[in-house]
Amino acid sequence: MSDDSDKGPSRRGFLGAMAAGGALAAGGARAASDPLITEVQPWNQLLGEGVDETPYGLPIRFESDVVRRDVPWLTADPISSVNFTPIHALEGTITPQGCAFERHHAGAIELAKPDYRLMINGLVDRQMVFTYADLERFPRETHVYFMECAANSGMEWAGAQLNGCQFTQGMIHNMEYVGVPVRLLLEEAGVKPEGKWVLAEGADAAGMTRSIPLEKMLDDCLVAFKANGEALRKEHGYPARLVVPGWEGNMWVKWLRRLEVGDEPWEQREETSKYTDVMADGSARKWTWVMDAKSVITSPSPQAPITHGKGPLVITGLAWSGRGTIRRVDVTTDGGITWHEARLSGPSFSKALHRFHFDVDWDGSEMILQSRAIDDTGYVQPTKDQLRAFRGENSIYHNNGIQTWLVMPDGRVENVEIS
Amino acid sequence: MSRFPELTALALAALIATPAAAQMGLGREATPEEVAAWDIDVRPDGLGLPEGSGDVATGEGLYVEKCAVCHGDFGEAVGRWPVLAGGEGTLDRKDPVKTVGSYWPYLSTVWDYVHRAMPFTEGRSLTGDETYAITAYLLYLNDLVDEDFELSRETFLEVEMPNADGFFVDDRDAVEVAEFSKPPCMSACKAETTVTRHATVIDVTPDDDGAETSETEAPVETAAVPAPAAAAPEAPAGPDPELVAAGEKVFAKCKACHQVGEGAQNRTGPILNGTVGAPAAHIDGFKYSRAMTEAAEGGLVWTEETLDAFLEKPKAVIPRTKMSFAGLRKAEDREAIIAYLQSLGD
């Protein structure tokens, strides 16, 4: 926490409000004594579980609603499908692996480390095979990166559709990866001068393939085998996946088994039929790899309504950019008439999720909430209508438009669009 | 590509100038057989295509047998499986229909993808010739070739894909970024704000229990789900739990088409609760093939024996069943899955 000193009018406004209204509530009617305090409770008296009760711990049962969820009608089948991170219920910046969204094209496979092979072939001096044990002997790096599906918010192009931040923006996660720079692996094989592109291929039945420019691969891509301190989960590509920082999630090939160097792109299914963005005139953008700056208020949101009535309210959200760090996040409570600078809290890594907070004293009236990210290149997250002006409504992918939540006086929140 | 100017110029230079400098001596050289086994990708210029050929008529037979159950007899798709044909002239309309014919820019992509990933439940099972034939048939379904067309490595580059020129390289940096990089307004940005659209109007959001509350989408073939067996007691003669567990794993091969357990629905294939001991085709609301219904009328009952035979080679038992599944070769897999099905009750 480097940056949570008082900042902007909101903070001061909130503190002022607290001094006035807060004191009244606290000093007013005398509350009846709380039996949770006056009476001995079972957990004060009886013994809890011993160590080793759960050798690998899971969240306590009270948190059982904080799970990935899917939207069954979106896809034909749960094996080739996607689910969503419960971002409405998470805080901070790191996404726990167990609730980080999944997207498979042929299901999550079990590939054991001893069975793992990574081949490098094509325009290289030596076509190579590495085992998992080999990977562990290359110098490693540690980086935090967000990973967002290009189709995140894709259902919202033609208008507000899904009532939940988990469903509208939850195809994202943010983890601390440890892995080997792809550059080192390619150096081991020796890239020929004609090499310009690398095809990454997965070991699952989908045989997922994407063509990635050699420059990007040499710049910052990793073959990662750990996330958030432990092995990758099966559903995220155990034992090793490709990490392509700032670029669309589909390129982060899971169960990575092959890197082929070539002089032209391969134009595979996932870079022609899918992950191309149809414009209003029917032409399509391809190679739209970078994820533009985006933010969303995760709470309050439709699945995280305000339950405490008026008074102090924490507005919290996430911001990210595939081009670098987030310089600033603005929040409005009146649908964009007035904007306030939110507080960034927590680490600020390039191409990683940033957390912002905006503390207000809610007067209990309707609010129209939005957040707007500005990245360190100066790119300002556009409105959905600004995006539609360039792209129409059919592009499915790369919807980084501003999300609007309507907060009603009773605290319920709805996904809306505004003028 | 000028997106990573400094870094990459350096990295590239280092790599090319001193190819051997950074080597760690890890890994080993791949054998030519290994590379051939994994490097099956095909590029737009045809690089990677094997020798071989296949014609539309052969492709039709293979398609009907292996693909139609999901993608429909004419590529129109069954349920929500992907549509493979049609959609010409829809790309600039609302909800464009993007198919091999209307959208895909390169024929190589069709060949490569079908060869590597289809049929969905058995990727990498098609031979080169089969892939040529099925690809030819997909072109035919999209009115791109005549019925006597034969696709081969030689004729491959002659085929013109209608939307070949429909794509342009990402131009966001040139077209949008300047517009989206203006200093944003902070106050008095507009006179008023009105809500123009509500999500709840077309609420399609799943409930907390994951159930669907859609009012706009018809639920996918919800069948009369047989009530779960009333607390199925641990029958002494019940299937061996280890076998059941093994069977649950094998069931991964069936999941694409069949659901089991509480809340199961008919999908591409019928619900498989209470199959063992039941007459064939007993699930209400599932549209069985004529062949399956006739077999049922002929008295076919799913005993361990009939199931074993059917699952070994479905088409050997019911030649025109619409279950496109090659079969479970291993007897132990069949035994396990039958135990698993038995454990489900009805």
PDB file of N, CA and C in Angstrom, chain A residues 69 73 76-77 121 126-127 129 158 162-163 187-188 201 207 219 257-258 260 263 266-269 273 276 284-286 290 292 323 335-337 339 372 380 391 394 414-419, chain B residues 7 15 22-26 28 30 38-39 41 43 80 93 103 109 112 116 124 166-168 170-173 176 180 185-186 188-190 193-194 196-200 204-205 208 256 267:
ATOM      1  N   ARG A  69     -19.055 -19.338 -11.957  1.00  0.00           N
ATOM      2  CA  ARG A  69     -20.370 -19.732 -12.467  1.00  0.00           C
ATOM      3  C   ARG A  69     -20.363 -19.595 -13.973  1.00  0.00           C
ATOM      4  N   TRP A  73     -26.634 -21.226 -21.363  1.00  0.00           N
ATOM      5  CA  TRP A  73     -27.112 -21.106 -22.739  1.00  0.00           C
ATOM      6  C   TRP A  73     -26.101 -20.492 -23.692  1.00  0.00           C
ATOM      7  N   ALA A  76     -22.792 -24.604 -26.457  1.00  0.00           N
ATOM      8  CA  ALA A  76     -23.523 -25.841 -26.692  1.00  0.00           C
ATOM      9  C   ALA A  76     -23.273 -26.844 -25.586  1.00  0.00           C
ATOM     10  N   ASP A  77     -22.145 -26.706 -24.920  1.00  0.00           N
ATOM     11  CA  ASP A  77     -21.701 -27.823 -24.136  1.00  0.00           C
ATOM     12  C   ASP A  77     -20.690 -27.388 -23.077  1.00  0.00           C
ATOM     13  N   ASN A 121      10.196 -26.449 -32.910  1.00  0.00           N
ATOM     14  CA  ASN A 121      10.562 -26.900 -34.255  1.00  0.00           C
ATOM     15  C   ASN A 121      10.376 -25.768 -35.254  1.00  0.00           C
ATOM     16  N   ARG A 126      18.324 -26.054 -34.241  1.00  0.00           N
ATOM     17  CA  ARG A 126      18.164 -27.407 -33.703  1.00  0.00           C
ATOM     18  C   ARG A 126      16.721 -27.560 -33.241  1.00  0.00           C
ATOM     19  N   GLN A 127      15.999 -28.515 -33.776  1.00  0.00           N
ATOM     20  CA  GLN A 127      14.646 -28.777 -33.271  1.00  0.00           C
ATOM     21  C   GLN A 127      14.828 -29.518 -31.950  1.00  0.00           C
ATOM     22  N   VAL A 129      13.478 -30.943 -27.901  1.00  0.00           N
ATOM     23  CA  VAL A 129      12.433 -31.421 -26.997  1.00  0.00           C
ATOM     24  C   VAL A 129      12.892 -31.159 -25.568  1.00  0.00           C
ATOM     25  N   ALA A 158     -24.634  -5.293 -27.741  1.00  0.00           N
ATOM     26  CA  ALA A 158     -25.893  -4.750 -28.258  1.00  0.00           C
ATOM     27  C   ALA A 158     -26.751  -4.149 -27.147  1.00  0.00           C
ATOM     28  N   LEU A 162     -26.525  -9.048 -19.059  1.00  0.00           N
ATOM     29  CA  LEU A 162     -26.392  -9.951 -17.922  1.00  0.00           C
ATOM     30  C   LEU A 162     -26.335  -9.156 -16.622  1.00  0.00           C
ATOM     31  N   ASN A 163     -27.117  -9.583 -15.653  1.00  0.00           N
ATOM     32  CA  ASN A 163     -27.199  -8.812 -14.426  1.00  0.00           C
ATOM     33  C   ASN A 163     -26.230  -9.331 -13.380  1.00  0.00           C
ATOM     34  N   GLU A 187      16.320 -19.377 -27.690  1.00  0.00           N
ATOM     35  CA  GLU A 187      17.772 -19.259 -27.840  1.00  0.00           C
ATOM     36  C   GLU A 187      18.429 -20.631 -27.807  1.00  0.00           C
ATOM     37  N   GLU A 188      17.871 -21.488 -26.996  1.00  0.00           N
ATOM     38  CA  GLU A 188      18.426 -22.836 -26.886  1.00  0.00           C
ATOM     39  C   GLU A 188      18.344 -23.555 -28.238  1.00  0.00           C
ATOM     40  N   GLU A 201       1.130 -24.317 -29.518  1.00  0.00           N
ATOM     41  CA  GLU A 201       0.134 -25.391 -29.632  1.00  0.00           C
ATOM     42  C   GLU A 201      -0.060 -26.078 -28.290  1.00  0.00           C
ATOM     43  N   GLY A 207      -6.182 -29.185 -29.514  1.00  0.00           N
ATOM     44  CA  GLY A 207      -4.949 -28.849 -30.205  1.00  0.00           C
ATOM     45  C   GLY A 207      -4.858 -27.364 -30.455  1.00  0.00           C
ATOM     46  N   ASP A 219       9.976 -10.673 -26.246  1.00  0.00           N
ATOM     47  CA  ASP A 219       9.842  -9.529 -25.354  1.00  0.00           C
ATOM     48  C   ASP A 219       9.489  -9.957 -23.931  1.00  0.00           C
ATOM     49  N   ARG A 257       2.539 -27.550 -25.673  1.00  0.00           N
ATOM     50  CA  ARG A 257       3.395 -28.682 -26.020  1.00  0.00           C
ATOM     51  C   ARG A 257       4.343 -28.379 -27.167  1.00  0.00           C
ATOM     52  N   ARG A 258       4.093 -27.269 -27.871  1.00  0.00           N
ATOM     53  CA  ARG A 258       4.955 -27.038 -29.042  1.00  0.00           C
ATOM     54  C   ARG A 258       5.022 -25.558 -29.372  1.00  0.00           C
ATOM     55  N   GLU A 260       6.457 -23.537 -32.703  1.00  0.00           N
ATOM     56  CA  GLU A 260       7.043 -23.699 -34.034  1.00  0.00           C
ATOM     57  C   GLU A 260       7.387 -22.327 -34.581  1.00  0.00           C
ATOM     58  N   ASP A 263       7.974 -18.257 -40.942  1.00  0.00           N
ATOM     59  CA  ASP A 263       8.151 -16.919 -41.526  1.00  0.00           C
ATOM     60  C   ASP A 263       6.819 -16.241 -41.848  1.00  0.00           C
ATOM     61  N   TRP A 266       0.038 -18.683 -39.334  1.00  0.00           N
ATOM     62  CA  TRP A 266      -0.625 -19.915 -39.775  1.00  0.00           C
ATOM     63  C   TRP A 266      -2.116 -19.723 -40.036  1.00  0.00           C
ATOM     64  N   GLU A 267      -2.694 -18.640 -39.529  1.00  0.00           N
ATOM     65  CA  GLU A 267      -4.115 -18.370 -39.754  1.00  0.00           C
ATOM     66  C   GLU A 267      -4.968 -19.569 -39.324  1.00  0.00           C
ATOM     67  N   GLN A 268      -4.816 -19.928 -38.058  1.00  0.00           N
ATOM     68  CA  GLN A 268      -5.536 -21.065 -37.513  1.00  0.00           C
ATOM     69  C   GLN A 268      -6.986 -20.678 -37.195  1.00  0.00           C
ATOM     70  N   ARG A 269      -7.785 -21.660 -36.814  1.00  0.00           N
ATOM     71  CA  ARG A 269      -9.196 -21.391 -36.569  1.00  0.00           C
ATOM     72  C   ARG A 269      -9.395 -20.284 -35.538  1.00  0.00           C
ATOM     73  N   SER A 273     -11.770 -17.754 -37.780  1.00  0.00           N
ATOM     74  CA  SER A 273     -13.182 -17.946 -37.443  1.00  0.00           C
ATOM     75  C   SER A 273     -13.539 -17.279 -36.119  1.00  0.00           C
ATOM     76  N   THR A 276     -11.626 -12.703 -34.216  1.00  0.00           N
ATOM     77  CA  THR A 276     -11.542 -11.614 -35.182  1.00  0.00           C
ATOM     78  C   THR A 276     -12.797 -10.785 -34.953  1.00  0.00           C
ATOM     79  N   ALA A 284     -13.687  -7.469 -41.157  1.00  0.00           N
ATOM     80  CA  ALA A 284     -13.280  -7.906 -39.819  1.00  0.00           C
ATOM     81  C   ALA A 284     -11.831  -7.544 -39.544  1.00  0.00           C
ATOM     82  N   ARG A 285     -11.620  -7.051 -38.318  1.00  0.00           N
ATOM     83  CA  ARG A 285     -10.258  -6.804 -37.848  1.00  0.00           C
ATOM     84  C   ARG A 285      -9.652  -8.121 -37.403  1.00  0.00           C
ATOM     85  N   LYS A 286      -8.419  -8.351 -37.792  1.00  0.00           N
ATOM     86  CA  LYS A 286      -7.732  -9.525 -37.250  1.00  0.00           C
ATOM     87  C   LYS A 286      -6.497  -9.085 -36.475  1.00  0.00           C
ATOM     88  N   VAL A 290      -3.859  -6.872 -28.380  1.00  0.00           N
ATOM     89  CA  VAL A 290      -3.725  -6.108 -27.131  1.00  0.00           C
ATOM     90  C   VAL A 290      -5.099  -5.910 -26.490  1.00  0.00           C
ATOM     91  N   ASP A 292      -7.287  -3.504 -24.495  1.00  0.00           N
ATOM     92  CA  ASP A 292      -7.301  -2.078 -24.177  1.00  0.00           C
ATOM     93  C   ASP A 292      -7.661  -1.845 -22.716  1.00  0.00           C
ATOM     94  N   ARG A 323      -1.551  -2.374 -22.179  1.00  0.00           N
ATOM     95  CA  ARG A 323      -0.434  -1.541 -22.644  1.00  0.00           C
ATOM     96  C   ARG A 323       0.514  -1.144 -21.519  1.00  0.00           C
ATOM     97  N   GLY A 335     -23.749   9.233 -13.115  1.00  0.00           N
ATOM     98  CA  GLY A 335     -23.844   8.879 -14.527  1.00  0.00           C
ATOM     99  C   GLY A 335     -22.964   9.723 -15.417  1.00  0.00           C
ATOM    100  N   GLY A 336     -21.871  10.264 -14.885  1.00  0.00           N
ATOM    101  CA  GLY A 336     -20.897  10.907 -15.745  1.00  0.00           C
ATOM    102  C   GLY A 336     -21.022  12.414 -15.857  1.00  0.00           C
ATOM    103  N   ILE A 337     -21.818  13.025 -15.003  1.00  0.00           N
ATOM    104  CA  ILE A 337     -21.853  14.494 -15.010  1.00  0.00           C
ATOM    105  C   ILE A 337     -20.605  15.004 -14.296  1.00  0.00           C
ATOM    106  N   TRP A 339     -17.003  13.625 -12.276  1.00  0.00           N
ATOM    107  CA  TRP A 339     -16.108  12.493 -12.024  1.00  0.00           C
ATOM    108  C   TRP A 339     -15.158  12.817 -10.880  1.00  0.00           C
ATOM    109  N   ARG A 372     -13.801   4.672 -14.869  1.00  0.00           N
ATOM    110  CA  ARG A 372     -13.118   4.971 -16.128  1.00  0.00           C
ATOM    111  C   ARG A 372     -11.619   4.865 -15.873  1.00  0.00           C
ATOM    112  N   VAL A 380      -7.758   6.532 -22.492  1.00  0.00           N
ATOM    113  CA  VAL A 380      -8.881   6.671 -21.555  1.00  0.00           C
ATOM    114  C   VAL A 380      -9.964   5.665 -21.953  1.00  0.00           C
ATOM    115  N   ARG A 391     -17.060   0.562 -34.187  1.00  0.00           N
ATOM    116  CA  ARG A 391     -17.066  -0.877 -34.475  1.00  0.00           C
ATOM    117  C   ARG A 391     -18.433  -1.493 -34.716  1.00  0.00           C
ATOM    118  N   ASN A 394     -21.433  -5.898 -33.627  1.00  0.00           N
ATOM    119  CA  ASN A 394     -21.293  -7.325 -33.922  1.00  0.00           C
ATOM    120  C   ASN A 394     -19.917  -7.894 -33.640  1.00  0.00           C
ATOM    121  N   GLU A 414     -28.517  -2.655 -10.675  1.00  0.00           N
ATOM    122  CA  GLU A 414     -28.913  -3.220 -11.955  1.00  0.00           C
ATOM    123  C   GLU A 414     -27.925  -2.793 -13.042  1.00  0.00           C
ATOM    124  N   ASN A 415     -27.717  -3.681 -14.012  1.00  0.00           N
ATOM    125  CA  ASN A 415     -26.868  -3.387 -15.169  1.00  0.00           C
ATOM    126  C   ASN A 415     -27.682  -2.579 -16.166  1.00  0.00           C
ATOM    127  N   VAL A 416     -27.272  -1.342 -16.444  1.00  0.00           N
ATOM    128  CA  VAL A 416     -28.042  -0.487 -17.360  1.00  0.00           C
ATOM    129  C   VAL A 416     -27.098   0.203 -18.344  1.00  0.00           C
ATOM    130  N   GLU A 417     -27.721   0.840 -19.316  1.00  0.00           N
ATOM    131  CA  GLU A 417     -26.981   1.775 -20.164  1.00  0.00           C
ATOM    132  C   GLU A 417     -27.652   3.132 -20.062  1.00  0.00           C
ATOM    133  N   ILE A 418     -26.855   4.180 -20.245  1.00  0.00           N
ATOM    134  CA  ILE A 418     -27.394   5.527 -20.075  1.00  0.00           C
ATOM    135  C   ILE A 418     -27.122   6.380 -21.302  1.00  0.00           C
ATOM    136  N   SER A 419     -27.818   7.515 -21.340  1.00  0.00           N
ATOM    137  CA  SER A 419     -27.648   8.447 -22.457  1.00  0.00           C
ATOM    138  C   SER A 419     -26.293   9.149 -22.323  1.00  0.00           C
TER     139      SER A 419
ATOM    140  N   LEU B   7      13.144  -2.817 -27.208  1.00  0.00           N
ATOM    141  CA  LEU B   7      13.422  -4.110 -26.631  1.00  0.00           C
ATOM    142  C   LEU B   7      13.666  -5.182 -27.664  1.00  0.00           C
ATOM    143  N   LEU B  15      19.901 -12.374 -30.568  1.00  0.00           N
ATOM    144  CA  LEU B  15      19.591 -13.744 -30.932  1.00  0.00           C
ATOM    145  C   LEU B  15      20.278 -14.141 -32.220  1.00  0.00           C
ATOM    146  N   ALA B  22      24.005 -18.021 -25.732  1.00  0.00           N
ATOM    147  CA  ALA B  22      23.237 -18.163 -24.508  1.00  0.00           C
ATOM    148  C   ALA B  22      22.839 -19.602 -24.221  1.00  0.00           C
ATOM    149  N   GLN B  23      23.339 -20.537 -24.977  1.00  0.00           N
ATOM    150  CA  GLN B  23      22.814 -21.895 -24.786  1.00  0.00           C
ATOM    151  C   GLN B  23      23.174 -22.490 -23.434  1.00  0.00           C
ATOM    152  N   MET B  24      22.213 -23.215 -22.900  1.00  0.00           N
ATOM    153  CA  MET B  24      22.393 -23.799 -21.578  1.00  0.00           C
ATOM    154  C   MET B  24      22.689 -25.289 -21.667  1.00  0.00           C
ATOM    155  N   GLY B  25      22.542 -25.860 -22.831  1.00  0.00           N
ATOM    156  CA  GLY B  25      22.768 -27.299 -22.977  1.00  0.00           C
ATOM    157  C   GLY B  25      21.658 -28.133 -22.373  1.00  0.00           C
ATOM    158  N   LEU B  26      20.458 -27.561 -22.287  1.00  0.00           N
ATOM    159  CA  LEU B  26      19.330 -28.329 -21.743  1.00  0.00           C
ATOM    160  C   LEU B  26      18.494 -28.892 -22.891  1.00  0.00           C
ATOM    161  N   ARG B  28      17.020 -31.906 -25.576  1.00  0.00           N
ATOM    162  CA  ARG B  28      17.719 -32.741 -26.555  1.00  0.00           C
ATOM    163  C   ARG B  28      17.138 -32.443 -27.923  1.00  0.00           C
ATOM    164  N   ALA B  30      15.078 -33.021 -31.228  1.00  0.00           N
ATOM    165  CA  ALA B  30      13.889 -33.799 -31.572  1.00  0.00           C
ATOM    166  C   ALA B  30      14.221 -34.710 -32.751  1.00  0.00           C
ATOM    167  N   TRP B  38       3.938 -34.401 -34.374  1.00  0.00           N
ATOM    168  CA  TRP B  38       3.255 -33.256 -33.763  1.00  0.00           C
ATOM    169  C   TRP B  38       3.024 -32.089 -34.718  1.00  0.00           C
ATOM    170  N   ASP B  39       3.916 -31.932 -35.678  1.00  0.00           N
ATOM    171  CA  ASP B  39       3.783 -30.775 -36.565  1.00  0.00           C
ATOM    172  C   ASP B  39       2.792 -31.112 -37.676  1.00  0.00           C
ATOM    173  N   ASP B  41       0.340 -28.823 -38.560  1.00  0.00           N
ATOM    174  CA  ASP B  41      -0.362 -27.602 -38.959  1.00  0.00           C
ATOM    175  C   ASP B  41      -0.205 -27.320 -40.450  1.00  0.00           C
ATOM    176  N   ARG B  43      -0.678 -24.231 -43.427  1.00  0.00           N
ATOM    177  CA  ARG B  43      -0.712 -22.784 -43.614  1.00  0.00           C
ATOM    178  C   ARG B  43      -1.529 -22.414 -44.842  1.00  0.00           C
ATOM    179  N   ARG B  80     -27.279 -25.914 -30.240  1.00  0.00           N
ATOM    180  CA  ARG B  80     -26.331 -24.799 -30.229  1.00  0.00           C
ATOM    181  C   ARG B  80     -24.941 -25.172 -30.721  1.00  0.00           C
ATOM    182  N   ARG B  93     -25.032  -7.547 -41.133  1.00  0.00           N
ATOM    183  CA  ARG B  93     -26.337  -7.436 -40.469  1.00  0.00           C
ATOM    184  C   ARG B  93     -26.205  -7.717 -38.991  1.00  0.00           C
ATOM    185  N   TYR B 103     -17.531 -16.746 -43.859  1.00  0.00           N
ATOM    186  CA  TYR B 103     -16.581 -15.960 -43.072  1.00  0.00           C
ATOM    187  C   TYR B 103     -15.125 -16.392 -43.222  1.00  0.00           C
ATOM    188  N   THR B 109      -7.411 -23.403 -43.094  1.00  0.00           N
ATOM    189  CA  THR B 109      -7.904 -23.416 -41.716  1.00  0.00           C
ATOM    190  C   THR B 109      -8.929 -24.536 -41.536  1.00  0.00           C
ATOM    191  N   ASP B 112      -6.966 -27.889 -41.583  1.00  0.00           N
ATOM    192  CA  ASP B 112      -6.167 -28.016 -40.366  1.00  0.00           C
ATOM    193  C   ASP B 112      -7.055 -28.285 -39.153  1.00  0.00           C
ATOM    194  N   ARG B 116      -7.233 -31.616 -36.896  1.00  0.00           N
ATOM    195  CA  ARG B 116      -6.642 -31.628 -35.547  1.00  0.00           C
ATOM    196  C   ARG B 116      -7.691 -31.788 -34.440  1.00  0.00           C
ATOM    197  N   ARG B 124      -8.108 -35.820 -34.015  1.00  0.00           N
ATOM    198  CA  ARG B 124      -6.935 -36.515 -34.570  1.00  0.00           C
ATOM    199  C   ARG B 124      -7.208 -37.967 -34.943  1.00  0.00           C
ATOM    200  N   GLY B 166     -11.934 -10.227 -46.651  1.00  0.00           N
ATOM    201  CA  GLY B 166     -12.788  -9.564 -45.667  1.00  0.00           C
ATOM    202  C   GLY B 166     -12.083  -9.111 -44.401  1.00  0.00           C
ATOM    203  N   PHE B 167     -10.780  -9.333 -44.313  1.00  0.00           N
ATOM    204  CA  PHE B 167     -10.082  -9.055 -43.051  1.00  0.00           C
ATOM    205  C   PHE B 167      -9.025  -7.965 -43.215  1.00  0.00           C
ATOM    206  N   PHE B 168      -8.844  -7.173 -42.193  1.00  0.00           N
ATOM    207  CA  PHE B 168      -7.745  -6.204 -42.187  1.00  0.00           C
ATOM    208  C   PHE B 168      -7.043  -6.265 -40.838  1.00  0.00           C
ATOM    209  N   ASP B 170      -5.350  -5.290 -37.406  1.00  0.00           N
ATOM    210  CA  ASP B 170      -5.698  -4.388 -36.300  1.00  0.00           C
ATOM    211  C   ASP B 170      -5.203  -2.959 -36.568  1.00  0.00           C
ATOM    212  N   ASP B 171      -6.149  -2.020 -36.627  1.00  0.00           N
ATOM    213  CA  ASP B 171      -5.768  -0.623 -36.855  1.00  0.00           C
ATOM    214  C   ASP B 171      -6.232   0.264 -35.699  1.00  0.00           C
ATOM    215  N   ARG B 172      -6.441  -0.347 -34.536  1.00  0.00           N
ATOM    216  CA  ARG B 172      -6.912   0.471 -33.414  1.00  0.00           C
ATOM    217  C   ARG B 172      -5.961   1.624 -33.117  1.00  0.00           C
ATOM    218  N   ASP B 173      -4.642   1.329 -33.187  1.00  0.00           N
ATOM    219  CA  ASP B 173      -3.673   2.377 -32.862  1.00  0.00           C
ATOM    220  C   ASP B 173      -3.861   3.598 -33.762  1.00  0.00           C
ATOM    221  N   GLU B 176      -8.443   4.484 -33.550  1.00  0.00           N
ATOM    222  CA  GLU B 176      -9.206   4.760 -32.331  1.00  0.00           C
ATOM    223  C   GLU B 176      -8.401   5.432 -31.228  1.00  0.00           C
ATOM    224  N   PHE B 180      -9.434   8.106 -28.236  1.00  0.00           N
ATOM    225  CA  PHE B 180      -9.611   7.643 -26.859  1.00  0.00           C
ATOM    226  C   PHE B 180      -8.477   8.102 -25.934  1.00  0.00           C
ATOM    227  N   CYS B 185     -13.166  14.704 -19.445  1.00  0.00           N
ATOM    228  CA  CYS B 185     -13.915  15.731 -18.711  1.00  0.00           C
ATOM    229  C   CYS B 185     -14.131  15.282 -17.263  1.00  0.00           C
ATOM    230  N   MET B 186     -14.008  16.187 -16.318  1.00  0.00           N
ATOM    231  CA  MET B 186     -14.191  15.836 -14.908  1.00  0.00           C
ATOM    232  C   MET B 186     -15.464  16.415 -14.292  1.00  0.00           C
ATOM    233  N   ALA B 188     -19.279  18.862 -14.871  1.00  0.00           N
ATOM    234  CA  ALA B 188     -20.294  19.419 -15.774  1.00  0.00           C
ATOM    235  C   ALA B 188     -20.132  18.820 -17.169  1.00  0.00           C
ATOM    236  N   CYS B 189     -19.942  17.505 -17.221  1.00  0.00           N
ATOM    237  CA  CYS B 189     -19.643  16.826 -18.488  1.00  0.00           C
ATOM    238  C   CYS B 189     -20.877  16.714 -19.374  1.00  0.00           C
ATOM    239  N   LYS B 190     -22.031  16.698 -18.775  1.00  0.00           N
ATOM    240  CA  LYS B 190     -23.275  16.709 -19.544  1.00  0.00           C
ATOM    241  C   LYS B 190     -24.372  17.276 -18.662  1.00  0.00           C
ATOM    242  N   THR B 193     -28.472  12.783 -17.152  1.00  0.00           N
ATOM    243  CA  THR B 193     -28.249  11.395 -17.511  1.00  0.00           C
ATOM    244  C   THR B 193     -29.574  10.669 -17.421  1.00  0.00           C
ATOM    245  N   THR B 194     -29.927   9.909 -18.450  1.00  0.00           N
ATOM    246  CA  THR B 194     -31.119   9.074 -18.323  1.00  0.00           C
ATOM    247  C   THR B 194     -30.765   7.633 -18.650  1.00  0.00           C
ATOM    248  N   THR B 196     -31.208   4.354 -20.440  1.00  0.00           N
ATOM    249  CA  THR B 196     -31.803   4.017 -21.733  1.00  0.00           C
ATOM    250  C   THR B 196     -32.100   2.535 -21.878  1.00  0.00           C
ATOM    251  N   ARG B 197     -31.337   1.695 -21.182  1.00  0.00           N
ATOM    252  CA  ARG B 197     -31.586   0.253 -21.309  1.00  0.00           C
ATOM    253  C   ARG B 197     -31.346  -0.430 -19.971  1.00  0.00           C
ATOM    254  N   HIS B 198     -32.155  -1.407 -19.678  1.00  0.00           N
ATOM    255  CA  HIS B 198     -32.026  -2.188 -18.450  1.00  0.00           C
ATOM    256  C   HIS B 198     -31.714  -3.636 -18.794  1.00  0.00           C
ATOM    257  N   ALA B 199     -30.795  -4.237 -18.037  1.00  0.00           N
ATOM    258  CA  ALA B 199     -30.510  -5.653 -18.270  1.00  0.00           C
ATOM    259  C   ALA B 199     -31.681  -6.515 -17.846  1.00  0.00           C
ATOM    260  N   THR B 200     -32.396  -6.087 -16.825  1.00  0.00           N
ATOM    261  CA  THR B 200     -33.459  -6.953 -16.310  1.00  0.00           C
ATOM    262  C   THR B 200     -34.596  -7.102 -17.313  1.00  0.00           C
ATOM    263  N   VAL B 204     -31.239 -12.626 -18.519  1.00  0.00           N
ATOM    264  CA  VAL B 204     -30.799 -13.959 -18.924  1.00  0.00           C
ATOM    265  C   VAL B 204     -29.777 -14.464 -17.929  1.00  0.00           C
ATOM    266  N   THR B 205     -29.776 -13.820 -16.776  1.00  0.00           N
ATOM    267  CA  THR B 205     -28.739 -14.123 -15.807  1.00  0.00           C
ATOM    268  C   THR B 205     -29.061 -15.397 -15.044  1.00  0.00           C
ATOM    269  N   ASP B 208     -28.681 -17.971  -8.537  1.00  0.00           N
ATOM    270  CA  ASP B 208     -27.581 -18.370  -7.681  1.00  0.00           C
ATOM    271  C   ASP B 208     -27.304 -19.854  -7.735  1.00  0.00           C
ATOM    272  N   ALA B 256     -19.799 -35.223 -23.771  1.00  0.00           N
ATOM    273  CA  ALA B 256     -20.112 -34.212 -24.786  1.00  0.00           C
ATOM    274  C   ALA B 256     -21.553 -34.366 -25.231  1.00  0.00           C
ATOM    275  N   ARG B 267     -29.347 -34.054 -24.288  1.00  0.00           N
ATOM    276  CA  ARG B 267     -28.513 -33.163 -25.094  1.00  0.00           C
ATOM    277  C   ARG B 267     -28.466 -33.766 -26.493  1.00  0.00           C
TER     278      ARG B 267
END
